[in-house]
Coordinates of C-alpha atoms and ligand atoms in Angstrom, one line a residue:
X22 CA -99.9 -20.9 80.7
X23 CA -100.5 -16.6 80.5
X24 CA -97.2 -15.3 81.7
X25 CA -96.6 -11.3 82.2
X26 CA -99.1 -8.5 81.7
X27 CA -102.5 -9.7 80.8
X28 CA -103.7 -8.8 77.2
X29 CA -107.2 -9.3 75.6
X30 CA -106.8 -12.3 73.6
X31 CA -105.3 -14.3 76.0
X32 CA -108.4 -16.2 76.9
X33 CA -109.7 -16.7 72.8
X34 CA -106.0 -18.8 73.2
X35 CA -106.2 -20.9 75.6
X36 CA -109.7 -21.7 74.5
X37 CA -108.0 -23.1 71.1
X38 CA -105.7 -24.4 72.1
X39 CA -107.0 -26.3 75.2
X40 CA -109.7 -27.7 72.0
X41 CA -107.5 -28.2 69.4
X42 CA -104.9 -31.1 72.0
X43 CA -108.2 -32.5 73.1
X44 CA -109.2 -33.1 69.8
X45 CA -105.7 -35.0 69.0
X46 CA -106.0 -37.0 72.4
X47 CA -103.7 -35.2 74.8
X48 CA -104.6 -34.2 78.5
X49 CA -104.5 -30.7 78.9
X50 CA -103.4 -29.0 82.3
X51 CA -103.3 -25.3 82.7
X52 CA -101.1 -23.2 85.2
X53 CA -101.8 -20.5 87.2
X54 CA -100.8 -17.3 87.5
X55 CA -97.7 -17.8 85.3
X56 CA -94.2 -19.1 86.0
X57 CA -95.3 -18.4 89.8
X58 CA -97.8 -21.2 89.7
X59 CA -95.6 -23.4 87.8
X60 CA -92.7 -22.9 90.8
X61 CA -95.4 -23.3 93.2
X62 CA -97.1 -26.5 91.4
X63 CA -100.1 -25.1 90.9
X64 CA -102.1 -26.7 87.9
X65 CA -105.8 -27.4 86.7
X66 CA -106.8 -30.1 84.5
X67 CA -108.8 -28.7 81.4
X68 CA -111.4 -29.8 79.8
X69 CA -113.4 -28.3 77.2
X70 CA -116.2 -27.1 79.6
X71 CA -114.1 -25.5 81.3
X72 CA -112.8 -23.0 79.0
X73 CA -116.4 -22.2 77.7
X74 CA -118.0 -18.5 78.0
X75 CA -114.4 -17.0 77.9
X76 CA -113.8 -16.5 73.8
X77 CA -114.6 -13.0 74.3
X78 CA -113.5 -11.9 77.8
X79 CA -110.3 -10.1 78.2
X80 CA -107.3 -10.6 80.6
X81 CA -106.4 -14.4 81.1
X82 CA -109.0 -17.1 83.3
X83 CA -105.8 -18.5 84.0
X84 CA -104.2 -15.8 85.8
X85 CA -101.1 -14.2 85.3
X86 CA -97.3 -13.0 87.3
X87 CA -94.3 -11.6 87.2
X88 CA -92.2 -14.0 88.9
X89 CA -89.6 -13.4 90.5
X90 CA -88.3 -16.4 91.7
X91 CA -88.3 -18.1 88.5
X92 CA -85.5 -15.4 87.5
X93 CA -83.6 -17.8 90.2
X94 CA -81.7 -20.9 88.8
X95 CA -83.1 -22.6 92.1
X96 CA -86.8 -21.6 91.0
X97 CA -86.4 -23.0 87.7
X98 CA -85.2 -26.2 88.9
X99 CA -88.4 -26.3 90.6
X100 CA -90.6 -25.5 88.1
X101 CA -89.0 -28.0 85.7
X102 CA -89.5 -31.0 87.8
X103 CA -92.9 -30.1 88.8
X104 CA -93.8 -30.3 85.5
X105 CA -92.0 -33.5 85.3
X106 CA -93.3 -34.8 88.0
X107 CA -97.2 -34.6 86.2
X108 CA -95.6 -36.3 83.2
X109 CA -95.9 -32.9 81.3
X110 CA -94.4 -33.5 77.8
X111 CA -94.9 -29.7 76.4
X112 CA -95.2 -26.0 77.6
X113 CA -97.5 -23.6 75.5
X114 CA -96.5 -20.0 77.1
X115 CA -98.5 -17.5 76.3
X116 CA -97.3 -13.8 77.2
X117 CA -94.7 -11.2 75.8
X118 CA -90.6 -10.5 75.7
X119 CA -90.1 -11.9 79.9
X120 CA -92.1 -14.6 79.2
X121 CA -91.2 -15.7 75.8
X122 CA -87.3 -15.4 78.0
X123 CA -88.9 -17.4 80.1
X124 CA -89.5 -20.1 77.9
X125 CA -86.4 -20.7 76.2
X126 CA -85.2 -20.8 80.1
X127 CA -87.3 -23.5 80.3
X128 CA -86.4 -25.2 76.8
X129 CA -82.9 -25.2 77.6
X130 CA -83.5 -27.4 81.0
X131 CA -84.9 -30.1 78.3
X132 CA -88.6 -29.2 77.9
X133 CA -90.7 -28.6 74.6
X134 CA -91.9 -25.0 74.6
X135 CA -93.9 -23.6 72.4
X136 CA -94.7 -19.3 72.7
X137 CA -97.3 -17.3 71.6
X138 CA -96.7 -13.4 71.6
X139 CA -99.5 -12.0 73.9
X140 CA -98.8 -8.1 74.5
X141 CA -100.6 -4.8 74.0
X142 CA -97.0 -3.5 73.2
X143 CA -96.4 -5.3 69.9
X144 CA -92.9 -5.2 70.2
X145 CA -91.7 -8.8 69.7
X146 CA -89.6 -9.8 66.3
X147 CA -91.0 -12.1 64.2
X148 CA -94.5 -11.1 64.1
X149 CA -96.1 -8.2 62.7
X150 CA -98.7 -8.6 65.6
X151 CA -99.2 -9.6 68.8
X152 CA -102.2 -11.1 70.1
X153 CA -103.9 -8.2 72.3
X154 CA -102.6 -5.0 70.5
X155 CA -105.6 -4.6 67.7
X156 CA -108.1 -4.5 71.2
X157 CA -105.7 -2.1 73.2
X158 CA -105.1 0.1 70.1
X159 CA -108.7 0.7 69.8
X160 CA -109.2 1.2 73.1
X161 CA -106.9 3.9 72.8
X162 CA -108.8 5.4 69.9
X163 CA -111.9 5.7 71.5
X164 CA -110.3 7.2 74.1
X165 CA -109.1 9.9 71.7
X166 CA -112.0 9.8 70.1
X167 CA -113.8 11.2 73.1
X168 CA -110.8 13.1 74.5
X169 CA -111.2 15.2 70.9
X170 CA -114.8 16.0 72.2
X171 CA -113.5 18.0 75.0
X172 CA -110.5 19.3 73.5
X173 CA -112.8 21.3 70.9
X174 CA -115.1 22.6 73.3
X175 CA -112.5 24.1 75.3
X176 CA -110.2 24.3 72.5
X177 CA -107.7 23.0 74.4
X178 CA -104.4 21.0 73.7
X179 CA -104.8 17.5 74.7
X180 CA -101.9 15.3 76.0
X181 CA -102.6 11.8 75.6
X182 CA -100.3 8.8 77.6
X183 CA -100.7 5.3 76.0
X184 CA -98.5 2.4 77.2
X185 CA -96.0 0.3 75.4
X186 CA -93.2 0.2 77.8
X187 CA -90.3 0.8 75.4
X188 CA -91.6 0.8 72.1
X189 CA -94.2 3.4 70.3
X190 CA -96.5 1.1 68.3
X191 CA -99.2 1.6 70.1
X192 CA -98.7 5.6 70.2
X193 CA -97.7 5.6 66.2
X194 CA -100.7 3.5 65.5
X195 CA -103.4 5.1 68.3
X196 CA -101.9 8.7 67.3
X197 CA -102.2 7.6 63.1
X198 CA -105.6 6.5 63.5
X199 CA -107.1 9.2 65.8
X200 CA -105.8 11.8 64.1
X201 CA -103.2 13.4 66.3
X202 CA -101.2 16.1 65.7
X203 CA -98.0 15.4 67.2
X204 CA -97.1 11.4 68.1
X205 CA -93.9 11.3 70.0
X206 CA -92.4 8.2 70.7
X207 CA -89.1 6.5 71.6
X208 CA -87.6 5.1 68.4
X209 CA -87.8 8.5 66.8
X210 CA -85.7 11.3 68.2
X211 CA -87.9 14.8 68.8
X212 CA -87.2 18.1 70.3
X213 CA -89.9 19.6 72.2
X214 CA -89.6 23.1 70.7
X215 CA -90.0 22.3 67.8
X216 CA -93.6 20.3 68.9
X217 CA -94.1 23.6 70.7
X218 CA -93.8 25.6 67.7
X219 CA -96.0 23.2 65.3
X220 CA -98.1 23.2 68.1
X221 CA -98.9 27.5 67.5
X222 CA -98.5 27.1 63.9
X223 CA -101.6 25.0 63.6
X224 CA -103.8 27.2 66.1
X225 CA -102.6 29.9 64.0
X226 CA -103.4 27.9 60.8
X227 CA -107.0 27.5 62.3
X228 CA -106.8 24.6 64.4
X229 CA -108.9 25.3 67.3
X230 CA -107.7 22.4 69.2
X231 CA -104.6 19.8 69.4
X232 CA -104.0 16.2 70.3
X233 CA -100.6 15.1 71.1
X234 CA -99.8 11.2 71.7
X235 CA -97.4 10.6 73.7
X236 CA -95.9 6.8 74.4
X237 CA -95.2 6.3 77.9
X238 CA -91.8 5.2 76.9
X239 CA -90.4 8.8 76.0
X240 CA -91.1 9.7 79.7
X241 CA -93.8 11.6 81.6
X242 CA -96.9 13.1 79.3
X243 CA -97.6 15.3 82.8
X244 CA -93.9 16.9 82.7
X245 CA -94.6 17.0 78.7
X246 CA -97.8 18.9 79.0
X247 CA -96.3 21.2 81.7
X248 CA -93.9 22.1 79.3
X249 CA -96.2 22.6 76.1
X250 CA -98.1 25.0 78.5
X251 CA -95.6 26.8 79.4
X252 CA -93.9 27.1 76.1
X253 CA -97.0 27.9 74.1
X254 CA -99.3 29.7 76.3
X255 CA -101.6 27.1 75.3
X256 CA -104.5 25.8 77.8
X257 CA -103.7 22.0 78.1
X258 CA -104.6 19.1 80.0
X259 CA -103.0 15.3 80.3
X260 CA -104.7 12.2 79.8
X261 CA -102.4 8.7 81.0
X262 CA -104.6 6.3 79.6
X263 CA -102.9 3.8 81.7
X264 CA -104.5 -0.2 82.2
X265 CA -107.9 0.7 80.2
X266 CA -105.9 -0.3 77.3
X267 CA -105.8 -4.2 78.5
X268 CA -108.7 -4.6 79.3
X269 CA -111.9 -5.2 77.7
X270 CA -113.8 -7.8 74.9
X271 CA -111.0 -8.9 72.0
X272 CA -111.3 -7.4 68.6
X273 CA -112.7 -10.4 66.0
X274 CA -109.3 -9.5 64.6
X275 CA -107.6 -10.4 68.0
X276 CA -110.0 -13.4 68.8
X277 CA -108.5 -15.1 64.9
X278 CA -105.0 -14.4 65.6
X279 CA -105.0 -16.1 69.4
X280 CA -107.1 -18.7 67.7
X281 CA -105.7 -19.8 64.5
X282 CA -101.8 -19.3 66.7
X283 CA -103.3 -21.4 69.3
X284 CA -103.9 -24.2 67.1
X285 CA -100.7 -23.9 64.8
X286 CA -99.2 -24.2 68.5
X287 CA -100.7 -27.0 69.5
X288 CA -99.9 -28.6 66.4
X289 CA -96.5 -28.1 67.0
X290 CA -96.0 -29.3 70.2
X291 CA -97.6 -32.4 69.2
X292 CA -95.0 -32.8 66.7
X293 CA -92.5 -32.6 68.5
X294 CA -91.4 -29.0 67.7
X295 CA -89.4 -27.3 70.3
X296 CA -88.0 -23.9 71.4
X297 CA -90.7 -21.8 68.5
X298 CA -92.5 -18.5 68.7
X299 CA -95.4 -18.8 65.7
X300 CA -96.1 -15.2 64.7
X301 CA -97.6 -13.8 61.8
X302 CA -96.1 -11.8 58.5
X303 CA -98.2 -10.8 55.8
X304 CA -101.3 -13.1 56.8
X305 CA -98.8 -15.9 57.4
X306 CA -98.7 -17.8 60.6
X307 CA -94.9 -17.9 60.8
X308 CA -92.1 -20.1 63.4
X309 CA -89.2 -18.1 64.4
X310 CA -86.6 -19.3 67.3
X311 CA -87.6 -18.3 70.3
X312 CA -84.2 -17.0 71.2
X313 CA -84.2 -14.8 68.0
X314 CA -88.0 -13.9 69.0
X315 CA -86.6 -12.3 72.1
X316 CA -82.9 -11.0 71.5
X317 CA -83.6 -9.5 68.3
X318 CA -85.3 -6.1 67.7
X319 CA -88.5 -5.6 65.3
X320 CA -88.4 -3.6 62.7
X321 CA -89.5 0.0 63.0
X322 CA -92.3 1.2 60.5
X323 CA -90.5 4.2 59.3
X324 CA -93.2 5.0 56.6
X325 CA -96.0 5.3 59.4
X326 CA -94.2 8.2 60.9
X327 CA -93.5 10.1 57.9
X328 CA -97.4 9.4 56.7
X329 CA -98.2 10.4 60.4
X330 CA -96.0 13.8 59.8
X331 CA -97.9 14.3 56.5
X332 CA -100.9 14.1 57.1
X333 CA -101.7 16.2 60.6
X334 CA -101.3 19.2 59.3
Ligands
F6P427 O1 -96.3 -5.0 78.7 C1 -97.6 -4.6 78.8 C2 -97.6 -3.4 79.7 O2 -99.0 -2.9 79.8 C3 -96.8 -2.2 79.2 O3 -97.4 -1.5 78.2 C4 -96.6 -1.4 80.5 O4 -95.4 -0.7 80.5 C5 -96.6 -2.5 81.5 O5 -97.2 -3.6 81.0 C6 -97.3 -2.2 82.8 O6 -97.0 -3.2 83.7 P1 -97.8 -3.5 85.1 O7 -99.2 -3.9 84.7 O8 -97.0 -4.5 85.8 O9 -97.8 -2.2 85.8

């Protein structure tokens, strides 16, 4: 099941792992459209045909939801004895903090769970990535990338928005790798002046142009890049990136973490494991509680924003 907001990657998953229980004899069903189609019973059988052609398309064949009504005790209820019902033995979820909530929901009514961490945001604990933010990151990139092109002709400041919800990875690491000058994000406390002032600084250092990342989760880049303007003098335009960033082919990079995840997954539920997110630290595929997966918070990389600082001057 692909629960939440889509990410590339998804699909490279349930390929695996739809392959990897066929190959130890189980029947496969998928669900549709998330914890929505599991309230309203609506499964597929897979086979292995039927997740062919899809290793490297993004968002999920399966669909995907935000439910609502299995927030509900009463819609939970459901959803457990429909599985029930089809004799289901195990639950791989695939999808980010809500659905991974989900999950453990679902593993304390008494069923095996297994989750994967599928989000652009990269913001779950117990994995340094999550499947979908290598693709969305350089998504982002090329879109600085290009965004640079027009900046210099015009020699202009350029405000960029990149999603994330609350957390800034994919501004710290978009910003890092496309060479902004100014990443502001919300684990890291800024004051806009003093961007303002950096801002001048550089043009009068010989900068003929600016990029400034901003992650969505500090507020509006349009109200940020109003006040830059105004502030600076400065000719600026803003750029919210918005869902370009979940779309589009996997990375290779993305495509071997949903697959080899997928299949250490699988594994597991055939085992008998219960109630695990598998993540990965330091090339390691990794289990970690699934209620630890979503309570606790991940670790900030400190060290990227002071290389970040260094090195756009
Ligand atoms: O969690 C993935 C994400 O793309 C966030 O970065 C963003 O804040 C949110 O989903 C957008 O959600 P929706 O697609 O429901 O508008």
């Amino acid at each position: 099941m692909t629960s939440g907001g889509d990410c590339p990657g998804m699909n490279a998953a349930i390929r695996a792992a739809v392959r990897v229980a066929l190959s130890l004899n189980m029947e496969v069903w998928g669900i549709k459209n998330g914890y929505a189609g599991m309230t309203a019973n609506e499964f597929i059988p897979l086979d292995s045909r039927s997740v062919g052609d899809i290793i490297q398309k993004g968002g999920t064949f399966l669909g995907t939801a935000r439910s609502e009504e299995f927030k509900t005790s009463a819609g939970r209820q459901r959803a457990f004895e429909n599985l029930k019902r089809r004799g289901i033995e195990g639950v791989l979820v695939l999808g980010g903090d809500g659905s991974l909530t989900g999950a453990a929901m679902l593993g304390e009514l008494g069923m095996n769970v297994v989750g994967l961490p599928a989000t652009i945001d990269n913001d779950i604990y117990g994995t340094d990535y999550t499947i979908g933010f290598d693709t969305a990151v350089n998504t982002a990139v090329d879109a600085i990338n290009k965004l640079r092109d027009t900046a210099s002709s015009h020699g202009r400041v350029m405000v960029i928005e990149v999603m994330g919800r609350h957390c800034g990875a994919i501004a710290l690491t978009a910003g890092l790798a496309g060479g902004a000058e100014s990443i502001l994000i919300p684990e890291e406390p800024f004051d806009l002046d003093s961007v303002c002032k950096q801002l001048l600084a550089s043009k009068n250092a010989g900068k003929q142009y600016s990029i400034v990342v901003v992650a969505e989760g500090v507020g509006s880049a349009l109200k940020i890049g109003d006040t830059i303007a105004s502030k600076t003098g400065l000719e600026t335009r803003v750029s919210v990136l918005g869902h370009i960033q979940r779309g589009g082919a996997p990375t290779v990079f993305d495509r071997m973490l949903a697959s080899t995840l997928a299949e250490r997954a699988v594994f597991g539920l055939a085992a008998g494991v219960t109630q695990v997110m598998y993540g990965v630290h330091a090339g390691r595929i990794v289990p970690t509680n699934i209620h630890d997966a979503v309570t606790k918070k991940k670790n900030f990389n400190e060290d990227l924003c002071q290389l970040s600082g260094m090195i756009s001057k």
